[in-house]
Short mmCIF file of C-alpha atoms in Angstrom, two decimals:
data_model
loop_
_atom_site.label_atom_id
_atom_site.label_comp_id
_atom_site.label_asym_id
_atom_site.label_seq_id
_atom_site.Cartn_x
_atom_site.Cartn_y
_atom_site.Cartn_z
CA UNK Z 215 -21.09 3.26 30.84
CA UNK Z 216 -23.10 0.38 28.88
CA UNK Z 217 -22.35 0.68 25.02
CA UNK Z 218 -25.61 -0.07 22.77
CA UNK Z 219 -25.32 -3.02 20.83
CA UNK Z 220 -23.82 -2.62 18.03
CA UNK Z 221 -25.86 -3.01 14.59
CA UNK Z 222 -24.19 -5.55 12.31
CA UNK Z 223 -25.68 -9.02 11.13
CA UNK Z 224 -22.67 -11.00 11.48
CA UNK Z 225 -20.32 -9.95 14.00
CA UNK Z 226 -16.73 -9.20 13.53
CA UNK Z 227 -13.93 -11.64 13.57
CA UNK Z 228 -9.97 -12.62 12.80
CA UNK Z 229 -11.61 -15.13 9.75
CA UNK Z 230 -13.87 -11.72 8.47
CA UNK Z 231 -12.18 -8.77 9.36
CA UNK Z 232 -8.24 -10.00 8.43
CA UNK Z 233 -8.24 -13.33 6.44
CA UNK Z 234 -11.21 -11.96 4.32
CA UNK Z 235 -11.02 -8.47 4.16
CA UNK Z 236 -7.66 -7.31 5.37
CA UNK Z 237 -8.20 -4.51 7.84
CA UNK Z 238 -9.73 -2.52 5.07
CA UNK Z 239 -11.88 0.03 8.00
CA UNK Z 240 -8.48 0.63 9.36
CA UNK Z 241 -6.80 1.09 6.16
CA UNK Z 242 -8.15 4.02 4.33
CA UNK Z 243 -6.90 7.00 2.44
CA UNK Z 244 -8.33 9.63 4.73
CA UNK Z 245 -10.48 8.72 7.82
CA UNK Z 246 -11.11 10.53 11.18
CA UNK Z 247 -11.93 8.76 14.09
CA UNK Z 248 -14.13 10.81 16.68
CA UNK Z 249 -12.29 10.21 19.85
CA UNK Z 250 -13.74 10.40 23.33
CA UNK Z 251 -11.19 12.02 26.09
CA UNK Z 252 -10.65 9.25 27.61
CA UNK Z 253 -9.33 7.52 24.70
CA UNK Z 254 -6.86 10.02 23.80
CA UNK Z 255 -4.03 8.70 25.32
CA UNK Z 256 -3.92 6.20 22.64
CA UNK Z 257 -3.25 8.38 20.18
CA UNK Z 258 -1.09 10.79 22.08
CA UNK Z 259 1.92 10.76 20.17
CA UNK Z 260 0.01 12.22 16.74
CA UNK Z 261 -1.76 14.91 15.90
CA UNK Z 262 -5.69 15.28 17.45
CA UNK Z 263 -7.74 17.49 16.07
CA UNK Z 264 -10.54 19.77 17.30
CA UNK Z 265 -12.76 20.17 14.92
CA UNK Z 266 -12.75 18.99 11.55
CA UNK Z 267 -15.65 19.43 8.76
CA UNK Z 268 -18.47 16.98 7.47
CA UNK Z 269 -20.45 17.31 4.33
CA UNK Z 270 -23.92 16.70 4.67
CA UNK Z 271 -25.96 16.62 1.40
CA UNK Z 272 -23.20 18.77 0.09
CA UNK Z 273 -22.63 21.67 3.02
CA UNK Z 274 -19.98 21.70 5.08
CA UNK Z 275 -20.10 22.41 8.40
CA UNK Z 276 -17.33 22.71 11.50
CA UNK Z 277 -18.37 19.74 13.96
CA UNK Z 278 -15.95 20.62 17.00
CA UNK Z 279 -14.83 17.41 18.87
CA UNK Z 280 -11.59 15.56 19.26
CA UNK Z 281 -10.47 13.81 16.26
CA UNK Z 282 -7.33 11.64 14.63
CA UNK Z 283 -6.77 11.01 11.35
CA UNK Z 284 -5.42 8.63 9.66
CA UNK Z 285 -4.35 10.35 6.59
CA UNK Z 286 -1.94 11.57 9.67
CA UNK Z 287 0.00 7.84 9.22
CA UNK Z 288 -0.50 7.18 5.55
CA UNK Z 289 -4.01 6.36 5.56
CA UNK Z 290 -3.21 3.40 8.01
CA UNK Z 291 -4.08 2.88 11.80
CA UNK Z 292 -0.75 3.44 13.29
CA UNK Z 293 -2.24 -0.03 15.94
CA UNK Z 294 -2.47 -2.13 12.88
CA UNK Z 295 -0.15 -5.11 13.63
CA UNK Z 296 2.02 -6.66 11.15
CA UNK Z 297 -1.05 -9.54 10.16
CA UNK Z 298 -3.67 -6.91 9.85
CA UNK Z 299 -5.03 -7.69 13.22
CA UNK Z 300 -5.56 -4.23 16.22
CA UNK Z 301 -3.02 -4.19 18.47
CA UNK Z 302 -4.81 -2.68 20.89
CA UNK Z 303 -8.43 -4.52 20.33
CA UNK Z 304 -9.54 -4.78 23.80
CA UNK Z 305 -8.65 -1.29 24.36
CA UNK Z 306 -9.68 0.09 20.74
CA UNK Z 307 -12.07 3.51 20.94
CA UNK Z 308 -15.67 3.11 20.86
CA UNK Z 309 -15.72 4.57 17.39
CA UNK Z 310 -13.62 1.53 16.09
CA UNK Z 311 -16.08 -0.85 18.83
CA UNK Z 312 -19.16 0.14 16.55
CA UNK Z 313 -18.42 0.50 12.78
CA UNK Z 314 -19.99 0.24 10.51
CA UNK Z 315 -23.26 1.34 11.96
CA UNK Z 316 -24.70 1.06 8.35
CA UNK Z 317 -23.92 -0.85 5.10
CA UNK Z 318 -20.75 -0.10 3.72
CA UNK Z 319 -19.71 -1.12 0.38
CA UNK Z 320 -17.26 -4.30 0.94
CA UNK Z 321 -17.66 -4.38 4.36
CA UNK Z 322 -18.39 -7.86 5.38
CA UNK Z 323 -19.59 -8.15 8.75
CA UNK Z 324 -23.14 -7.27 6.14
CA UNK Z 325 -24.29 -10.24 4.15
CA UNK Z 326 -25.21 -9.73 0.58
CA UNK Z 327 -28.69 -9.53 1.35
CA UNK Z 328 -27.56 -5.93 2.52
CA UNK Z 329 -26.03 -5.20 -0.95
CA UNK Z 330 -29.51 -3.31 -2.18
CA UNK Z 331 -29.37 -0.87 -0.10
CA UNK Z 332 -25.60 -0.23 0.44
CA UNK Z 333 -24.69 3.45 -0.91
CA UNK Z 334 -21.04 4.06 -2.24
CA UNK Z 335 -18.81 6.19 0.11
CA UNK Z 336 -16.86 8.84 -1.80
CA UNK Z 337 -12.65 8.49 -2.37
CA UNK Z 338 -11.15 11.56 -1.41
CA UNK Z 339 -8.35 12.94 -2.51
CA UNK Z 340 -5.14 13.17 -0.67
CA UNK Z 341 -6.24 16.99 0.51
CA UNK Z 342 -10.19 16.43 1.15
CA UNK Z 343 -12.02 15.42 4.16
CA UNK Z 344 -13.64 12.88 4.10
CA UNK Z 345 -17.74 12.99 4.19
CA UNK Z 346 -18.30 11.21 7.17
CA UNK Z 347 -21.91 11.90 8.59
CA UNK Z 348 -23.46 12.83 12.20
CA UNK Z 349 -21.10 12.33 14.80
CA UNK Z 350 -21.47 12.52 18.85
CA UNK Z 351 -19.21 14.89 20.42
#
């Protein structure tokens, strides 16, 4: 199966991603990462879920799928080495393969030119879901 390409201006690196930014994708308060079944097994070992629920333009609805989240490990992908840098990169699920698919605030695989029309994710609290779009199941 041939991914599409994925959508940022400058592509991700060790210099952007970790000496720059420090991992901050894969260090979040609450996150879930749409998982497809064959990337499971990473992930194994903590708690998938099966559905979870996305606000769009304020309603939530139940989007069934297979999910982990990181709020499960303390906001923190449990593959994050001990520089910041994916243990498992070559093997990482095609939901980590692709973000962002759109400006995100502080994100730097966007130059500044993207700034304009970046829109502010919300922080959730320790007990919300986070709003996290359309996702493929």
């Amino acid at each position: 199966m041939t991914e599409k390409n994925p959508p940022w201006p400058i592509e991700p690196s060790w210099e952007v991603c970790i000496d720059q930014c420090s991992s901050k994708c894969c260090r979040t308060p609450s996150l879930f990462l749409a998982l497809k079944p064959e990337e499971e097994h990473l992930f194994k070992k903590y708690r998938i879920r099966n559905e979870i629920v996305v606000h769009d333009r304020g309603v939530p609805t139940k989007v069934k799928g297979r999910f982990f989240w990181f709020m499960d490990t303390n906001g923190r992908c449990p593959y994050l080495d001990t520089q910041g840098a994916c243990s498992i990169y070559e093997d990482r699920p095609s939901a980590c393969r692709t973000f962002p698919t759109e400006p995100v605030p502080g994100c730097l695989v966007w130059p500044p030119e993207w700034t304009r029309q970046m829109v502010p994710l919300p922080t959730p609290g320790l007990n919300d879901e986070l709003p996290i779009g359309k996702l493929n199941t």
